[in-house]
Coordinates of C-alpha atoms in Angstrom, one line a residue:
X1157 CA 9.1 0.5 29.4
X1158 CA 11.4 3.1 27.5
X1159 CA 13.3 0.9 24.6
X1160 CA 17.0 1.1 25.1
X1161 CA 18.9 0.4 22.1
X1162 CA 22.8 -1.0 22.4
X1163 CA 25.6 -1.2 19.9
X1164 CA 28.1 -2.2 22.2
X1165 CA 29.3 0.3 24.5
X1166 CA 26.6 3.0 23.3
X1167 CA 23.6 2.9 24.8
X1168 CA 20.7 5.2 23.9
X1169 CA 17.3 5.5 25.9
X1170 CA 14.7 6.7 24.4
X1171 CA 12.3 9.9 25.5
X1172 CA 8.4 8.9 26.1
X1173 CA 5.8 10.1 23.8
X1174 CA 4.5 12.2 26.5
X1175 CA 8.1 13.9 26.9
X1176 CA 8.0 14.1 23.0
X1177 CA 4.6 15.2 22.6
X1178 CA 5.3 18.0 25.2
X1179 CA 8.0 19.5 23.3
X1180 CA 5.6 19.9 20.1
X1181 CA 3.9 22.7 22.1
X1182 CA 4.5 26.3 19.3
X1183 CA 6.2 24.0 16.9
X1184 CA 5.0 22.5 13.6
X1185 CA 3.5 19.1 14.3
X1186 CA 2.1 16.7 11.3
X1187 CA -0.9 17.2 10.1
X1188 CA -3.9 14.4 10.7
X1189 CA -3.8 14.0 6.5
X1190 CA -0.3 12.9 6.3
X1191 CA -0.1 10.4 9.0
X1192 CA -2.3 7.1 9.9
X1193 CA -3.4 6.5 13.6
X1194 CA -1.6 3.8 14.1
X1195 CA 1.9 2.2 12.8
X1196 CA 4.3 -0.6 13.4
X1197 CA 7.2 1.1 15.8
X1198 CA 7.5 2.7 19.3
X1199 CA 6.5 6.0 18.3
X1200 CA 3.3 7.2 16.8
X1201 CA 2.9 9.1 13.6
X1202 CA 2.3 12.3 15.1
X1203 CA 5.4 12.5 17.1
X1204 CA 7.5 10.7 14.9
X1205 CA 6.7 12.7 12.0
X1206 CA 6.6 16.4 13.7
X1207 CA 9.1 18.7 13.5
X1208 CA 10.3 18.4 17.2
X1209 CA 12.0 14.9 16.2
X1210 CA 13.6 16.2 13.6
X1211 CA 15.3 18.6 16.2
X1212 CA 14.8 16.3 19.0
X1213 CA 15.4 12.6 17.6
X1214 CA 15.1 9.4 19.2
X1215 CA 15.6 5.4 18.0
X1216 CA 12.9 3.8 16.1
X1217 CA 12.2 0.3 16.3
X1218 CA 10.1 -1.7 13.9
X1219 CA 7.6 -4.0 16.1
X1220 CA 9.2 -7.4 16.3
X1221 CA 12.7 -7.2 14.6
X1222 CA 15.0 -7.2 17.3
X1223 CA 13.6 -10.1 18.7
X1224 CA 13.2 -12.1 15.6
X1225 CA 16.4 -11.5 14.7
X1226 CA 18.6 -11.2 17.8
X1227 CA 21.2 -13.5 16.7
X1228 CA 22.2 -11.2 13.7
X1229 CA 23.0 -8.5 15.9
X1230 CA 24.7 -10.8 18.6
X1231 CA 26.9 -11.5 15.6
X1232 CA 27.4 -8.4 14.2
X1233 CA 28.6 -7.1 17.7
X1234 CA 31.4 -9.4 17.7
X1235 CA 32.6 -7.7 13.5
X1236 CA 34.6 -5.0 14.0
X1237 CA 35.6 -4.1 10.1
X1238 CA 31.8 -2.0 8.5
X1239 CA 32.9 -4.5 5.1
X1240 CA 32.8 -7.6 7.0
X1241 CA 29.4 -6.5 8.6
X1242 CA 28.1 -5.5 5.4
X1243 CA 29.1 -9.6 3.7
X1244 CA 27.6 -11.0 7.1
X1245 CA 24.1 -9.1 6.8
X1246 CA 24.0 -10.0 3.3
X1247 CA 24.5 -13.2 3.6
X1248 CA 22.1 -13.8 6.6
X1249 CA 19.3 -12.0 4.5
X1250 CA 19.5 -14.7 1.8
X1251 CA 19.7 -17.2 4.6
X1252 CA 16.8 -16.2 6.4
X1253 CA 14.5 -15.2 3.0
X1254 CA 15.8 -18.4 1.1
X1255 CA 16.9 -15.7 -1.7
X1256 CA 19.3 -17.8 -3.0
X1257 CA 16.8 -20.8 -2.5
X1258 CA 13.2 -19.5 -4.0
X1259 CA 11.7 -22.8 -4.4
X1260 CA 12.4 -23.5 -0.9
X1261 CA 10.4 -20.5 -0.1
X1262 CA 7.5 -21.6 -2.2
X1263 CA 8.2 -20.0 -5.5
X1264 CA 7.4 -21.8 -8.5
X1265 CA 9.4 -19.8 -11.4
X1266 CA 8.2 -21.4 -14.2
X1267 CA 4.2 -20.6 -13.1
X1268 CA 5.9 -16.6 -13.0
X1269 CA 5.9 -14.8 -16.2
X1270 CA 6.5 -11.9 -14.1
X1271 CA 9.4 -13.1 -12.2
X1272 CA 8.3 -11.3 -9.1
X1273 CA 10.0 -14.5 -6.7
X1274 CA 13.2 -12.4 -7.9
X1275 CA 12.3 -9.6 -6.1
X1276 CA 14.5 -8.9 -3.1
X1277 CA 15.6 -5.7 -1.0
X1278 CA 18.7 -5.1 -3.3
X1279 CA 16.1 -4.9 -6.2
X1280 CA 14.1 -2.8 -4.3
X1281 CA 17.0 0.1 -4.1
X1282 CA 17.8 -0.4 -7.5
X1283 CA 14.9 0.2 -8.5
X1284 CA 14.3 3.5 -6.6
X1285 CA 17.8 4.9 -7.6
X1286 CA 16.8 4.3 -11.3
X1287 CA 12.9 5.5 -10.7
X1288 CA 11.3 7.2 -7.9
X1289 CA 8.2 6.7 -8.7
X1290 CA 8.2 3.3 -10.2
X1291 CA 6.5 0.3 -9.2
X1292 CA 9.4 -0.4 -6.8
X1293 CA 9.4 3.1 -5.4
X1294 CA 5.6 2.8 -4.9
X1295 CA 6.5 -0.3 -2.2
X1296 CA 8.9 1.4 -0.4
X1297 CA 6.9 4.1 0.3
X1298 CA 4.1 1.7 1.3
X1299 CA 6.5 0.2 3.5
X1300 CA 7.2 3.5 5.2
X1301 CA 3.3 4.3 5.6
X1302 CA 3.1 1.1 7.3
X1303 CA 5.9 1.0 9.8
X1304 CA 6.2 4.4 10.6
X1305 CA 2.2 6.2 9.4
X1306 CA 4.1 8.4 7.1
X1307 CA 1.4 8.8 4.3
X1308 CA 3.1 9.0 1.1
X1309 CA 2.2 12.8 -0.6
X1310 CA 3.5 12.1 -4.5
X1311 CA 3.6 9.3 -6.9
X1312 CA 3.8 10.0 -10.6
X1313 CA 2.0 13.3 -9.6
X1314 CA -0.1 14.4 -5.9
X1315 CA -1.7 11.5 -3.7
X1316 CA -3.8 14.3 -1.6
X1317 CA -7.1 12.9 -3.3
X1318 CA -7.6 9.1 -2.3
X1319 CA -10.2 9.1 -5.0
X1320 CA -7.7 10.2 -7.5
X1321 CA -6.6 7.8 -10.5
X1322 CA -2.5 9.2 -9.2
X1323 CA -3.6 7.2 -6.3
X1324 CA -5.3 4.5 -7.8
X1325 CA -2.4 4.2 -9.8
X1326 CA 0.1 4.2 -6.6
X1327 CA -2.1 1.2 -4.6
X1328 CA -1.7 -0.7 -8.1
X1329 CA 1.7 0.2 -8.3
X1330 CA 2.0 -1.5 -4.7
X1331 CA -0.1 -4.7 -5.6
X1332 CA 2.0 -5.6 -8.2
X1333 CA 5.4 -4.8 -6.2
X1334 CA 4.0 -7.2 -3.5
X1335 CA 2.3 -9.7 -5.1
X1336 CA 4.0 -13.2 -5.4
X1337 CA 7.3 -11.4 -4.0
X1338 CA 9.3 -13.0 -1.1
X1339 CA 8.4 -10.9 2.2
X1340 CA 9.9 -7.7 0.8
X1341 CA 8.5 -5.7 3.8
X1342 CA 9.6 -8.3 6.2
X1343 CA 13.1 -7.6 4.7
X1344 CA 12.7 -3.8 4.5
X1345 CA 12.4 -3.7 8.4
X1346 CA 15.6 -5.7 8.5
X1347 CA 17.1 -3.3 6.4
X1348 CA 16.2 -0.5 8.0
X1349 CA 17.2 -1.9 11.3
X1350 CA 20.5 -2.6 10.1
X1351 CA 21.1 0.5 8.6
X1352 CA 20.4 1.7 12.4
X1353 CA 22.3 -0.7 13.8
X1354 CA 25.7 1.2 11.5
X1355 CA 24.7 4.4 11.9
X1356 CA 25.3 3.9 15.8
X1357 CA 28.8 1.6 15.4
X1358 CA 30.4 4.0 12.7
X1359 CA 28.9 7.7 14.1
X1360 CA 28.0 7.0 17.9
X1361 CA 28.0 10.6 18.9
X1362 CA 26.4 12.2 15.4
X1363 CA 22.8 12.7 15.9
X1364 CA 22.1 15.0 12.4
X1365 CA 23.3 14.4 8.5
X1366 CA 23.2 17.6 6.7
X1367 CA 21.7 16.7 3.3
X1368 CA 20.5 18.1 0.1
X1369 CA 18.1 17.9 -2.2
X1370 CA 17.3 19.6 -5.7
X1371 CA 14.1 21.1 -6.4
X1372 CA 12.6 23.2 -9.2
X1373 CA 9.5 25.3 -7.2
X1374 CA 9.1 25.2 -3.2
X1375 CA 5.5 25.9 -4.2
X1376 CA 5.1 22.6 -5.3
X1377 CA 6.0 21.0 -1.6
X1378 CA 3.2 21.1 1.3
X1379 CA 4.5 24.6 3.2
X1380 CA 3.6 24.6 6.7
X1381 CA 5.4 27.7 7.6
X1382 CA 7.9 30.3 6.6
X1383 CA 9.5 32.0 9.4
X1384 CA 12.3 34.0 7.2
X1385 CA 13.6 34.4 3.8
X1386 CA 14.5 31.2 3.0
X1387 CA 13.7 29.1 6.0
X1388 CA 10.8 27.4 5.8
X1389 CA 8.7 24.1 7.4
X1390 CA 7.3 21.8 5.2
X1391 CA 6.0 18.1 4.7
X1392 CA 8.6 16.0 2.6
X1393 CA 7.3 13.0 1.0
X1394 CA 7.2 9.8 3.3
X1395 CA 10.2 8.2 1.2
X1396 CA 12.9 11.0 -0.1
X1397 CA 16.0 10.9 -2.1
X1398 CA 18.5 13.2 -0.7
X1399 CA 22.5 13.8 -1.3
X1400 CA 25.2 14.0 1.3
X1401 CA 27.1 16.3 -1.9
X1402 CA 25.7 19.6 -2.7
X1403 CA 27.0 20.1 -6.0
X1404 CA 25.2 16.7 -6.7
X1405 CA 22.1 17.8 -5.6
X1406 CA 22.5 21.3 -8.0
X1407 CA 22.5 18.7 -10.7
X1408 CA 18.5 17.9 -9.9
X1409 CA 16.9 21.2 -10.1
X1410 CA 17.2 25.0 -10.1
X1411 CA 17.5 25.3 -6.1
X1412 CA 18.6 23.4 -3.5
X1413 CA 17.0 21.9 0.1
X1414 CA 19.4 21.8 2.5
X1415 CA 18.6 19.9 6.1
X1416 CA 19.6 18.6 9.0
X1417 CA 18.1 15.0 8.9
X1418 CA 18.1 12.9 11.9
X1419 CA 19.9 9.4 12.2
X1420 CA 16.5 7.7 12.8
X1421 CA 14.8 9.0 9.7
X1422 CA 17.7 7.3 7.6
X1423 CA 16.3 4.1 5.5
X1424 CA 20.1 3.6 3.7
X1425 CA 23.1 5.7 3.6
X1426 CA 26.5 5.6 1.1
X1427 CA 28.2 3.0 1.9
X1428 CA 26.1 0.6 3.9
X1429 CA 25.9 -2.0 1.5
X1430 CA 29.0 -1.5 -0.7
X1431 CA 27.9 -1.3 -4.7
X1432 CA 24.5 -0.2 -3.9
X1433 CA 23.7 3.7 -4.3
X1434 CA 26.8 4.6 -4.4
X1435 CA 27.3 7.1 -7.4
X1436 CA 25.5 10.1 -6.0
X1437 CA 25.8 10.0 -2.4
X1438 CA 22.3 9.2 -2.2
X1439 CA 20.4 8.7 1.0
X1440 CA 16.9 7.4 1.7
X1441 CA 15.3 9.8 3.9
X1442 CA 12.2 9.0 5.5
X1443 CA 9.7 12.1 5.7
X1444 CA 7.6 13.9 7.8
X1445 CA 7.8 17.8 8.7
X1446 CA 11.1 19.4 8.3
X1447 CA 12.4 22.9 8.6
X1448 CA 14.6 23.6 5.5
X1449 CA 16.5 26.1 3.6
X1450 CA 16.3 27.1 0.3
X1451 CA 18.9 28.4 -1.7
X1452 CA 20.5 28.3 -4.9
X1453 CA 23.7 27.2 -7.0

């Protein structure tokens, strides 16, 4: 059955994969080493991550969350102000994750010199805006390769080599993230499902966030193509930092990606959670191929 996602009056239904997959045909697809088989959503990898949904997109949905967690979004329906939508998620995250209450969920601080039970998604962004390729990084981008079969392609240097110490380096980087945390991933697809569910009560009709991103050498991305001076198709990263202000995004490097990235590649935007990520416009862009072009400041 195609998924049909509501936020109130706005109702979007979703194309097959078939409809997807035919669409593909003479356009940049993802290639078999940046993608798993399999993932967590209603798309596959291939489709999800090829360069027709980034023209073309379509709502995810994480396996599950909806249902788990219908009574959030009943609620949420019924909040009309983004701010008091905003209180009501976080609040109902440290109700249903005991985040406020770790020993209820089983954590035993004193036993943790590590004081991982304090890890939550708040931490988790945090962390990324302060280091994208630290330890919490590293589990958000496992999260991604997970849900969605984005393969991550860089942490602390290129992850194209599975025998690689980078990569060794990144699955540690994970372990520790995860180990004797409080569901993080769990709470990542609630997250990510929120930040949906906003995107289609605040923008209901805008399908495409032009965004930017500073770079110092387009030689150092995964080039699939390059149709024009300029213009090119690349693979991004499964897990991106990206910045709705140009001038921001100058800041980061000698030249400057600029996109059109679809709503349903968006982990967190300004302004969903007020506080967090909020000092340079940064967005969490999940990957895949994208067409892009390159200029300068």
């Amino acid at each position: 059955m195609t998924p049909i996602l509501t936020y109130r009056n706005h109702h979007f239904s979703a194309p097959s994969a078939l409809e997807l997959a035919q669409s593909t045909s003479g356009e940049a697809t993802l290639p078999v080493w940046a993608r798993r088989s399999i993932n967590r959503c209603n798309l596959p990898p291939v489709i999800l991550g090829s360069l027709a949904f980034q023209q073309q997109p379509t709502p995810l949905f994480i396996d599950g969350v909806h249902a788990l967690h219908r009574q959030l979004f009943t609620t949420l329906n019924a909040l009309a102000e983004p701010t008091v939508r905003a209180l009501h998620f976080r609040q109902y995250m440290c109700c249903a994750f005991l985040l406020d209450h770790l020993d209820s969920a089983g954590a035993n601080p004193q036993r943790q010199r590590l004081k991982r039970h304090k890890a939550d998604y708040l931490r988790l962004l945090r962390g990324w805006m302060f280091n994208a390729d630290g330890m919490e990084a590293a589990v958000l981008k496992h999260w991604v390769e997970s849900r969605f079969g984005l393969l991550p392609r860089n942490h602390r240097g290129s992850l194209k080599d599975i025998n690689s110490p980078c990569y060794a380096a990144y699955l540690a980087d994970v372990s520790r993230g995860l180990y004797n945390a409080n569901a993080l991933e769990a709470q990542l697809d609630l997250l990510y499902s929120f930040c949906q569910y906003e995107l289609g009560r605040r923008f209901p009709e805008q399908q495409h966030w032009r965004l930017y991103r500073g770079i110092n050498r387009i030689e150092a991305h995964e080039l699939l193509n390059q149709h024009e001076a300029g213009h090119y198709q690349l693979v991004l990263n499964n897990l991106n930092s990206f910045s709705g202000d140009r001038d921001t995004a100058s800041a980061f490097g000698d030249a400057i990606l600029d996109t059109l990235v679809p709503g349903p590649k968006l982990l967190y935007f300004p302004g969903l959670l007020p506080g967090i990520l909020q000092g340079e416009q940064e967005h969490l862009v999940i990957g895949g191929v994208y067409e892009v072009q390159l200029g300068w400041w």
